[in-house]
Amino acid sequence: MSGQNQSWVSEFILIGFSSDPTTNSILFIVFLLIYLSSVLGNGLIIMLVCLDTQLHTPMYFFLSTLSLLDMTFVTTTMPQMLVHLLAHSQTISFTGCWLQMFMFGGLGITECTFFVVMAYDRYVAICYPLSYTVILNWGLCIRLAAGSCICGFFSSLLHTFFTMSLPYCGPNRVNHYLCEGPSVRSLACMDTHIIEMVDLVLSVFLVVTPISLIVASYIRIAMAILKIKSTEGRCKAFSTCASHLTVVTFFYAPATYTYLRPNSSYSPERDKQISLFYSAFTPLLNPVVYSLRNKDIKRAFLKVMGYGRCASGPGW
């Protein structure tokens, strides 16, 4: 964005959910509980994986990395939203909006690609169990995690640059609780058709491609599971994937609607509600889904809490 354009709009106003103080007070309590639960839940998983040597495996490395992404993801939006729910001013500077859009997009896209990595982990674990640790060695695990981050933040840089380079010379009230691309772009005082097309192509690549790879991985996994003769073995194998598929569905379904739906169907109020699923509820859901059904996480938690050795079982 040129210096002349920056002088037109120096800050944005995030409208949020309501102008009623009572409603905002209730929302503050609800979102504060969601935020604290998300940070504590994901932080607990990271701590357990670091402290328990039996969890030093590729699967738990990926799980702890996802928890770290979720903690950072929810922190890019929740603290500011909590402040705005109680404060009289809901402004955010142009630079602050730029940074929030970049971090929010970078972490979100990183999770999109990282879910593919986790699907690949389950594919190798079920289809090639004897070679699991050989194929997914630590070097490859680190490269896959780093590659997801590079892809996510580079793509977000492009998205943020194109969006924030538009001229904003008129209204500066963003009908959202965060600086998300479609909501901010709707305020631009020029035709944004070309930018929207570029954004759509980028979104298709970053949403449809990971979904396709995840579906392909689970088709191969299902084929391998159906070859297992024992019913108990099949149920156990299916259960290893249920947690991942649950989280993927809650993350991808609203994200796909937000970034791939036609511009003619844009609805600020509906978009605010839908974005809560992947910006607030998914980070809260991940530790619940992954830990409640995970015997190793339960065992590690009891061990750290000082309840001694407890019966351990296979991972999921």
mmCIF file of C-alpha atoms in Angstrom:
data_model
loop_
_atom_site.group_PDB
_atom_site.id
_atom_site.type_symbol
_atom_site.label_atom_id
_atom_site.label_comp_id
_atom_site.label_asym_id
_atom_site.label_seq_id
_atom_site.Cartn_x
_atom_site.Cartn_y
_atom_site.Cartn_z
ATOM 1 C CA MET A 1 0.000 0.000 0.000
ATOM 2 C CA SER A 2 1.384 3.355 -0.968
ATOM 3 C CA GLY A 3 2.049 6.100 1.536
ATOM 4 C CA GLN A 4 -0.797 8.174 0.076
ATOM 5 C CA ASN A 5 -3.285 5.342 0.573
ATOM 6 C CA GLN A 6 -2.132 4.738 4.145
ATOM 7 C CA SER A 7 -2.993 8.338 5.028
ATOM 8 C CA TRP A 8 -6.634 7.716 4.070
ATOM 9 C CA VAL A 9 -7.271 5.063 6.732
ATOM 10 C CA SER A 10 -4.922 4.823 9.691
ATOM 11 C CA GLU A 11 -7.072 2.509 11.798
ATOM 12 C CA PHE A 12 -10.059 0.199 11.601
ATOM 13 C CA ILE A 13 -12.987 -0.274 13.966
ATOM 14 C CA LEU A 14 -13.893 -3.889 14.697
ATOM 15 C CA ILE A 15 -17.649 -3.914 15.300
ATOM 16 C CA GLY A 16 -17.644 -7.324 16.994
ATOM 17 C CA PHE A 17 -20.830 -9.115 17.993
ATOM 18 C CA SER A 18 -23.005 -6.646 19.867
ATOM 19 C CA SER A 19 -23.221 -3.051 21.086
ATOM 20 C CA ASP A 20 -25.194 -4.061 24.187
ATOM 21 C CA PRO A 21 -22.989 -3.921 27.343
ATOM 22 C CA THR A 22 -24.859 -6.770 29.051
ATOM 23 C CA THR A 23 -24.510 -9.058 26.050
ATOM 24 C CA ASN A 24 -20.833 -8.170 25.746
ATOM 25 C CA SER A 25 -20.267 -8.973 29.418
ATOM 26 C CA ILE A 26 -21.787 -12.417 28.955
ATOM 27 C CA LEU A 27 -19.754 -13.002 25.788
ATOM 28 C CA PHE A 28 -16.624 -11.894 27.644
ATOM 29 C CA ILE A 29 -17.099 -14.609 30.270
ATOM 30 C CA VAL A 30 -17.869 -17.276 27.651
ATOM 31 C CA PHE A 31 -14.918 -16.434 25.410
ATOM 32 C CA LEU A 32 -12.563 -16.031 28.363
ATOM 33 C CA LEU A 33 -13.417 -19.575 29.477
ATOM 34 C CA ILE A 34 -12.947 -20.847 25.919
ATOM 35 C CA TYR A 35 -9.584 -19.106 25.612
ATOM 36 C CA LEU A 36 -8.247 -20.280 28.979
ATOM 37 C CA SER A 37 -9.459 -23.833 28.324
ATOM 38 C CA SER A 38 -7.817 -23.843 24.882
ATOM 39 C CA VAL A 39 -4.478 -22.572 26.188
ATOM 40 C CA LEU A 40 -4.439 -24.848 29.236
ATOM 41 C CA GLY A 41 -5.609 -27.929 27.310
ATOM 42 C CA ASN A 42 -3.129 -27.562 24.479
ATOM 43 C CA GLY A 43 -0.383 -26.509 26.874
ATOM 44 C CA LEU A 44 -0.994 -29.660 28.914
ATOM 45 C CA ILE A 45 -0.566 -31.857 25.846
ATOM 46 C CA ILE A 46 2.710 -30.127 24.961
ATOM 47 C CA MET A 47 3.977 -30.531 28.526
ATOM 48 C CA LEU A 48 3.052 -34.223 28.704
ATOM 49 C CA VAL A 49 4.706 -35.012 25.374
ATOM 50 C CA CYS A 50 7.882 -33.198 26.466
ATOM 51 C CA LEU A 51 8.049 -34.834 29.910
ATOM 52 C CA ASP A 52 7.111 -38.430 29.064
ATOM 53 C CA THR A 53 9.780 -40.226 27.019
ATOM 54 C CA GLN A 54 7.247 -42.875 25.959
ATOM 55 C CA LEU A 55 5.475 -40.153 24.005
ATOM 56 C CA HIS A 56 8.582 -39.250 22.012
ATOM 57 C CA THR A 57 7.206 -40.756 18.807
ATOM 58 C CA PRO A 58 6.255 -39.176 15.462
ATOM 59 C CA MET A 59 2.520 -39.276 16.252
ATOM 60 C CA TYR A 60 2.916 -37.337 19.493
ATOM 61 C CA PHE A 61 5.436 -34.969 17.963
ATOM 62 C CA PHE A 62 2.779 -34.034 15.410
ATOM 63 C CA LEU A 63 0.102 -33.837 18.107
ATOM 64 C CA SER A 64 2.195 -31.486 20.257
ATOM 65 C CA THR A 65 3.000 -29.374 17.194
ATOM 66 C CA LEU A 66 -0.727 -29.091 16.441
ATOM 67 C CA SER A 67 -1.317 -28.030 20.051
ATOM 68 C CA LEU A 68 1.348 -25.342 19.717
ATOM 69 C CA LEU A 69 -0.284 -24.091 16.521
ATOM 70 C CA ASP A 70 -3.687 -24.012 18.237
ATOM 71 C CA MET A 71 -2.372 -22.077 21.230
ATOM 72 C CA THR A 72 -0.803 -19.466 18.970
ATOM 73 C CA PHE A 73 -3.790 -19.427 16.607
ATOM 74 C CA VAL A 74 -6.336 -18.657 19.318
ATOM 75 C CA THR A 75 -4.003 -16.073 20.891
ATOM 76 C CA THR A 76 -3.900 -13.998 17.686
ATOM 77 C CA THR A 77 -7.593 -13.119 18.071
ATOM 78 C CA MET A 78 -9.016 -13.926 21.509
ATOM 79 C CA PRO A 79 -7.126 -11.473 23.778
ATOM 80 C CA GLN A 80 -7.975 -8.524 21.544
ATOM 81 C CA MET A 81 -11.594 -9.649 21.227
ATOM 82 C CA LEU A 82 -11.866 -9.918 25.021
ATOM 83 C CA VAL A 83 -10.533 -6.383 25.447
ATOM 84 C CA HIS A 84 -12.928 -5.023 22.826
ATOM 85 C CA LEU A 85 -15.908 -6.682 24.539
ATOM 86 C CA LEU A 86 -15.335 -4.525 27.629
ATOM 87 C CA ALA A 87 -13.662 -1.419 26.201
ATOM 88 C CA HIS A 88 -15.466 1.600 24.794
ATOM 89 C CA SER A 89 -13.102 1.708 21.810
ATOM 90 C CA GLN A 90 -12.835 -1.193 19.347
ATOM 91 C CA THR A 91 -10.135 0.299 17.148
ATOM 92 C CA ILE A 92 -7.110 -1.465 15.709
ATOM 93 C CA SER A 93 -4.312 0.326 13.880
ATOM 94 C CA PHE A 94 -3.644 -0.294 10.203
ATOM 95 C CA THR A 95 -0.354 -1.997 11.109
ATOM 96 C CA GLY A 96 -2.048 -4.039 13.831
ATOM 97 C CA CYS A 97 -4.704 -5.173 11.370
ATOM 98 C CA TRP A 98 -1.974 -6.108 8.863
ATOM 99 C CA LEU A 99 -0.118 -8.178 11.458
ATOM 100 C CA GLN A 100 -3.245 -9.883 12.768
ATOM 101 C CA MET A 101 -4.377 -10.831 9.267
ATOM 102 C CA PHE A 102 -0.910 -12.175 8.465
ATOM 103 C CA MET A 103 -0.558 -14.212 11.681
ATOM 104 C CA PHE A 104 -4.144 -15.470 11.615
ATOM 105 C CA GLY A 105 -3.846 -16.522 7.988
ATOM 106 C CA GLY A 106 -0.366 -17.990 8.420
ATOM 107 C CA LEU A 107 -1.324 -20.161 11.378
ATOM 108 C CA GLY A 108 -4.632 -21.164 9.792
ATOM 109 C CA ILE A 109 -3.038 -22.220 6.492
ATOM 110 C CA THR A 110 -0.266 -23.994 8.392
ATOM 111 C CA GLU A 111 -2.918 -26.061 10.166
ATOM 112 C CA CYS A 112 -4.558 -26.817 6.814
ATOM 113 C CA THR A 113 -1.339 -28.320 5.481
ATOM 114 C CA PHE A 114 -0.398 -29.881 8.816
ATOM 115 C CA PHE A 115 -3.607 -31.927 8.868
ATOM 116 C CA VAL A 116 -2.318 -33.543 5.678
ATOM 117 C CA VAL A 117 0.913 -34.413 7.504
ATOM 118 C CA MET A 118 -1.078 -35.984 10.331
ATOM 119 C CA ALA A 119 -3.158 -37.971 7.823
ATOM 120 C CA TYR A 120 0.097 -39.222 6.269
ATOM 121 C CA ASP A 121 1.282 -40.226 9.752
ATOM 122 C CA ARG A 122 -1.857 -42.347 10.243
ATOM 123 C CA TYR A 123 -1.465 -43.807 6.741
ATOM 124 C CA VAL A 124 2.098 -44.961 7.446
ATOM 125 C CA ALA A 125 1.200 -46.230 10.929
ATOM 126 C CA ILE A 126 -1.651 -48.413 9.656
ATOM 127 C CA CYS A 127 -0.424 -49.437 6.212
ATOM 128 C CA TYR A 128 3.273 -49.888 7.110
ATOM 129 C CA PRO A 129 3.344 -50.507 10.876
ATOM 130 C CA LEU A 130 6.658 -52.390 10.889
ATOM 131 C CA SER A 131 8.425 -49.574 9.022
ATOM 132 C CA TYR A 132 6.650 -46.710 10.813
ATOM 133 C CA THR A 133 9.617 -45.236 12.690
ATOM 134 C CA VAL A 134 11.956 -45.907 9.761
ATOM 135 C CA ILE A 135 9.792 -44.033 7.238
ATOM 136 C CA LEU A 136 8.817 -41.254 9.645
ATOM 137 C CA ASN A 137 12.256 -40.622 11.077
ATOM 138 C CA TRP A 138 12.904 -37.481 13.101
ATOM 139 C CA GLY A 139 14.522 -35.688 10.198
ATOM 140 C CA LEU A 140 11.438 -36.173 8.019
ATOM 141 C CA CYS A 141 9.093 -35.195 10.873
ATOM 142 C CA ILE A 142 10.906 -31.904 11.389
ATOM 143 C CA ARG A 143 10.987 -31.193 7.641
ATOM 144 C CA LEU A 144 7.255 -31.879 7.318
ATOM 145 C CA ALA A 145 6.447 -29.554 10.223
ATOM 146 C CA ALA A 146 8.775 -26.828 8.956
ATOM 147 C CA GLY A 147 7.448 -27.180 5.412
ATOM 148 C CA SER A 148 3.879 -26.715 6.649
ATOM 149 C CA CYS A 149 4.882 -23.501 8.435
ATOM 150 C CA ILE A 150 6.756 -22.134 5.416
ATOM 151 C CA CYS A 151 3.830 -22.890 3.101
ATOM 152 C CA GLY A 152 1.349 -21.355 5.544
ATOM 153 C CA PHE A 153 3.136 -18.097 6.230
ATOM 154 C CA PHE A 154 4.277 -17.542 2.649
ATOM 155 C CA SER A 155 0.701 -17.993 1.399
ATOM 156 C CA SER A 156 -0.601 -15.710 4.137
ATOM 157 C CA LEU A 157 1.972 -13.069 3.168
ATOM 158 C CA LEU A 158 0.605 -13.055 -0.384
ATOM 159 C CA HIS A 159 -3.004 -12.910 0.829
ATOM 160 C CA THR A 160 -2.294 -10.129 3.334
ATOM 161 C CA PHE A 161 -0.189 -8.101 0.906
ATOM 162 C CA PHE A 162 -2.848 -8.147 -1.824
ATOM 163 C CA THR A 163 -5.659 -7.345 0.632
ATOM 164 C CA MET A 164 -3.951 -4.572 2.579
ATOM 165 C CA SER A 165 -2.490 -2.971 -0.573
ATOM 166 C CA LEU A 166 -6.001 -1.989 -1.664
ATOM 167 C CA PRO A 167 -6.971 1.688 -1.199
ATOM 168 C CA TYR A 168 -9.079 2.202 1.929
ATOM 169 C CA CYS A 169 -10.326 5.747 1.668
ATOM 170 C CA GLY A 170 -13.892 5.548 2.972
ATOM 171 C CA PRO A 171 -15.563 3.687 5.848
ATOM 172 C CA ASN A 172 -13.283 1.898 8.305
ATOM 173 C CA ARG A 173 -15.841 -0.110 10.300
ATOM 174 C CA VAL A 174 -15.087 -3.831 9.867
ATOM 175 C CA ASN A 175 -18.146 -5.951 10.576
ATOM 176 C CA HIS A 176 -16.109 -8.649 12.313
ATOM 177 C CA TYR A 177 -14.274 -9.312 15.557
ATOM 178 C CA LEU A 178 -10.910 -9.671 13.775
ATOM 179 C CA CYS A 179 -9.119 -8.470 10.650
ATOM 180 C CA GLU A 180 -10.034 -11.311 8.309
ATOM 181 C CA GLY A 181 -9.432 -10.865 4.597
ATOM 182 C CA PRO A 182 -12.973 -10.909 3.131
ATOM 183 C CA SER A 183 -14.349 -8.554 5.794
ATOM 184 C CA VAL A 184 -11.575 -5.971 5.432
ATOM 185 C CA ARG A 185 -11.502 -6.212 1.628
ATOM 186 C CA SER A 186 -15.193 -5.302 1.440
ATOM 187 C CA LEU A 187 -14.248 -1.768 2.622
ATOM 188 C CA ALA A 188 -11.850 -1.077 -0.255
ATOM 189 C CA CYS A 189 -12.829 1.891 -2.431
ATOM 190 C CA MET A 190 -12.078 0.198 -5.745
ATOM 191 C CA ASP A 191 -13.179 -2.812 -7.755
ATOM 192 C CA THR A 192 -11.680 -5.856 -5.980
ATOM 193 C CA HIS A 193 -12.693 -8.426 -8.593
ATOM 194 C CA ILE A 194 -9.118 -9.279 -9.642
ATOM 195 C CA ILE A 195 -7.923 -9.526 -6.035
ATOM 196 C CA GLU A 196 -10.899 -11.752 -5.219
ATOM 197 C CA MET A 197 -10.027 -14.046 -8.136
ATOM 198 C CA VAL A 198 -6.403 -14.310 -6.975
ATOM 199 C CA ASP A 199 -7.627 -15.013 -3.442
ATOM 200 C CA LEU A 200 -10.031 -17.664 -4.730
ATOM 201 C CA VAL A 201 -7.288 -19.456 -6.681
ATOM 202 C CA LEU A 202 -5.050 -19.360 -3.604
ATOM 203 C CA SER A 203 -7.892 -20.631 -1.406
ATOM 204 C CA VAL A 204 -8.733 -23.480 -3.786
ATOM 205 C CA PHE A 205 -5.116 -24.587 -3.777
ATOM 206 C CA LEU A 206 -4.756 -24.321 0.012
ATOM 207 C CA VAL A 207 -8.114 -25.850 0.952
ATOM 208 C CA VAL A 208 -9.149 -28.258 -1.806
ATOM 209 C CA THR A 209 -5.681 -29.757 -2.289
ATOM 210 C CA PRO A 210 -5.194 -30.679 1.402
ATOM 211 C CA ILE A 211 -8.735 -32.070 1.613
ATOM 212 C CA SER A 212 -8.087 -34.196 -1.476
ATOM 213 C CA LEU A 213 -4.845 -35.550 -0.032
ATOM 214 C CA ILE A 214 -6.526 -36.329 3.297
ATOM 215 C CA VAL A 215 -9.385 -38.139 1.552
ATOM 216 C CA ALA A 216 -6.896 -40.100 -0.576
ATOM 217 C CA SER A 217 -4.947 -41.078 2.554
ATOM 218 C CA TYR A 218 -8.048 -42.323 4.322
ATOM 219 C CA ILE A 219 -9.232 -44.269 1.309
ATOM 220 C CA ARG A 220 -5.940 -46.160 1.400
ATOM 221 C CA ILE A 221 -6.271 -46.527 5.168
ATOM 222 C CA ALA A 222 -9.824 -47.906 4.839
ATOM 223 C CA MET A 223 -8.673 -50.409 2.219
ATOM 224 C CA ALA A 224 -5.894 -51.575 4.531
ATOM 225 C CA ILE A 225 -8.252 -51.831 7.513
ATOM 226 C CA LEU A 226 -10.774 -53.925 5.585
ATOM 227 C CA LYS A 227 -8.040 -56.495 4.996
ATOM 228 C CA ILE A 228 -7.659 -57.018 8.749
ATOM 229 C CA LYS A 229 -9.391 -60.284 9.611
ATOM 230 C CA SER A 230 -10.322 -59.734 13.258
ATOM 231 C CA THR A 231 -13.217 -57.444 14.149
ATOM 232 C CA GLU A 232 -11.305 -56.146 17.165
ATOM 233 C CA GLY A 233 -8.347 -55.250 14.993
ATOM 234 C CA ARG A 234 -10.538 -53.373 12.517
ATOM 235 C CA CYS A 235 -12.298 -51.415 15.265
ATOM 236 C CA LYS A 236 -8.977 -50.529 16.874
ATOM 237 C CA ALA A 237 -7.546 -49.329 13.551
ATOM 238 C CA PHE A 238 -10.633 -47.256 12.759
ATOM 239 C CA SER A 239 -10.503 -45.657 16.210
ATOM 240 C CA THR A 240 -6.967 -44.386 15.563
ATOM 241 C CA CYS A 241 -8.339 -42.178 12.777
ATOM 242 C CA ALA A 242 -11.628 -41.035 14.341
ATOM 243 C CA SER A 243 -10.055 -38.220 16.369
ATOM 244 C CA HIS A 244 -8.188 -36.808 13.401
ATOM 245 C CA LEU A 245 -11.235 -36.920 11.124
ATOM 246 C CA THR A 246 -13.387 -35.191 13.760
ATOM 247 C CA VAL A 247 -10.990 -32.270 14.124
ATOM 248 C CA VAL A 248 -10.433 -32.014 10.359
ATOM 249 C CA THR A 249 -14.194 -31.801 9.754
ATOM 250 C CA PHE A 250 -14.705 -29.037 12.336
ATOM 251 C CA PHE A 251 -11.801 -27.052 10.884
ATOM 252 C CA TYR A 252 -12.270 -27.493 7.143
ATOM 253 C CA ALA A 253 -16.071 -27.254 6.863
ATOM 254 C CA PRO A 254 -16.411 -23.615 8.073
ATOM 255 C CA ALA A 255 -13.099 -22.565 6.489
ATOM 256 C CA THR A 256 -14.234 -23.933 3.125
ATOM 257 C CA TYR A 257 -17.500 -22.017 3.361
ATOM 258 C CA THR A 258 -15.776 -18.749 4.310
ATOM 259 C CA TYR A 259 -13.097 -18.741 1.618
ATOM 260 C CA LEU A 260 -14.673 -20.699 -1.258
ATOM 261 C CA ARG A 261 -18.268 -19.457 -1.217
ATOM 262 C CA PRO A 262 -19.386 -17.017 -3.961
ATOM 263 C CA ASN A 263 -18.897 -13.331 -3.136
ATOM 264 C CA SER A 264 -22.587 -12.731 -3.838
ATOM 265 C CA SER A 265 -23.464 -14.810 -0.753
ATOM 266 C CA TYR A 266 -21.249 -12.767 1.577
ATOM 267 C CA SER A 267 -23.010 -12.182 4.911
ATOM 268 C CA PRO A 268 -20.965 -10.424 7.620
ATOM 269 C CA GLU A 269 -23.109 -11.626 10.519
ATOM 270 C CA ARG A 270 -23.099 -15.230 9.364
ATOM 271 C CA ASP A 271 -19.385 -15.146 8.566
ATOM 272 C CA LYS A 272 -18.566 -13.927 12.086
ATOM 273 C CA GLN A 273 -20.418 -16.855 13.615
ATOM 274 C CA ILE A 274 -18.958 -19.420 11.243
ATOM 275 C CA SER A 275 -15.384 -18.198 11.727
ATOM 276 C CA LEU A 276 -15.698 -18.929 15.441
ATOM 277 C CA PHE A 277 -15.627 -22.652 14.640
ATOM 278 C CA TYR A 278 -12.091 -22.632 13.255
ATOM 279 C CA SER A 279 -10.750 -19.654 15.224
ATOM 280 C CA ALA A 280 -12.068 -20.542 18.706
ATOM 281 C CA PHE A 281 -13.874 -23.873 18.963
ATOM 282 C CA THR A 282 -11.400 -26.039 17.025
ATOM 283 C CA PRO A 283 -8.432 -25.100 19.272
ATOM 284 C CA LEU A 284 -10.684 -25.950 22.229
ATOM 285 C CA LEU A 285 -11.857 -29.192 20.646
ATOM 286 C CA ASN A 286 -8.448 -30.576 19.700
ATOM 287 C CA PRO A 287 -7.116 -31.379 23.202
ATOM 288 C CA VAL A 288 -10.503 -32.788 24.230
ATOM 289 C CA VAL A 289 -10.826 -35.094 21.220
ATOM 290 C CA TYR A 290 -7.207 -36.224 21.188
ATOM 291 C CA SER A 291 -6.782 -36.741 24.938
ATOM 292 C CA LEU A 292 -10.059 -38.268 26.123
ATOM 293 C CA ARG A 293 -9.693 -41.277 23.822
ATOM 294 C CA ASN A 294 -5.936 -41.592 24.159
ATOM 295 C CA LYS A 295 -4.633 -44.080 26.714
ATOM 296 C CA ASP A 296 -1.037 -42.880 26.456
ATOM 297 C CA ILE A 297 -2.004 -39.265 27.206
ATOM 298 C CA LYS A 298 -4.096 -40.386 30.192
ATOM 299 C CA ARG A 299 -1.229 -42.535 31.489
ATOM 300 C CA ALA A 300 1.268 -39.691 31.083
ATOM 301 C CA PHE A 301 -1.074 -37.289 32.879
ATOM 302 C CA LEU A 302 -1.505 -39.626 35.856
ATOM 303 C CA LYS A 303 2.246 -40.179 35.950
ATOM 304 C CA VAL A 304 2.975 -36.445 36.014
ATOM 305 C CA MET A 305 0.306 -35.901 38.678
ATOM 306 C CA GLY A 306 2.124 -38.424 40.874
ATOM 307 C CA TYR A 307 -0.396 -41.256 40.859
ATOM 308 C CA GLY A 308 2.323 -43.725 39.984
ATOM 309 C CA ARG A 309 2.362 -46.241 37.218
ATOM 310 C CA CYS A 310 -0.937 -47.096 35.657
ATOM 311 C CA ALA A 311 -1.914 -49.575 33.060
ATOM 312 C CA SER A 312 -0.780 -48.425 29.661
ATOM 313 C CA GLY A 313 -2.199 -49.455 26.372
ATOM 314 C CA PRO A 314 -1.596 -48.838 22.705
ATOM 315 C CA GLY A 315 -1.782 -45.240 21.533
ATOM 316 C CA TRP A 316 -5.397 -44.576 20.690
#
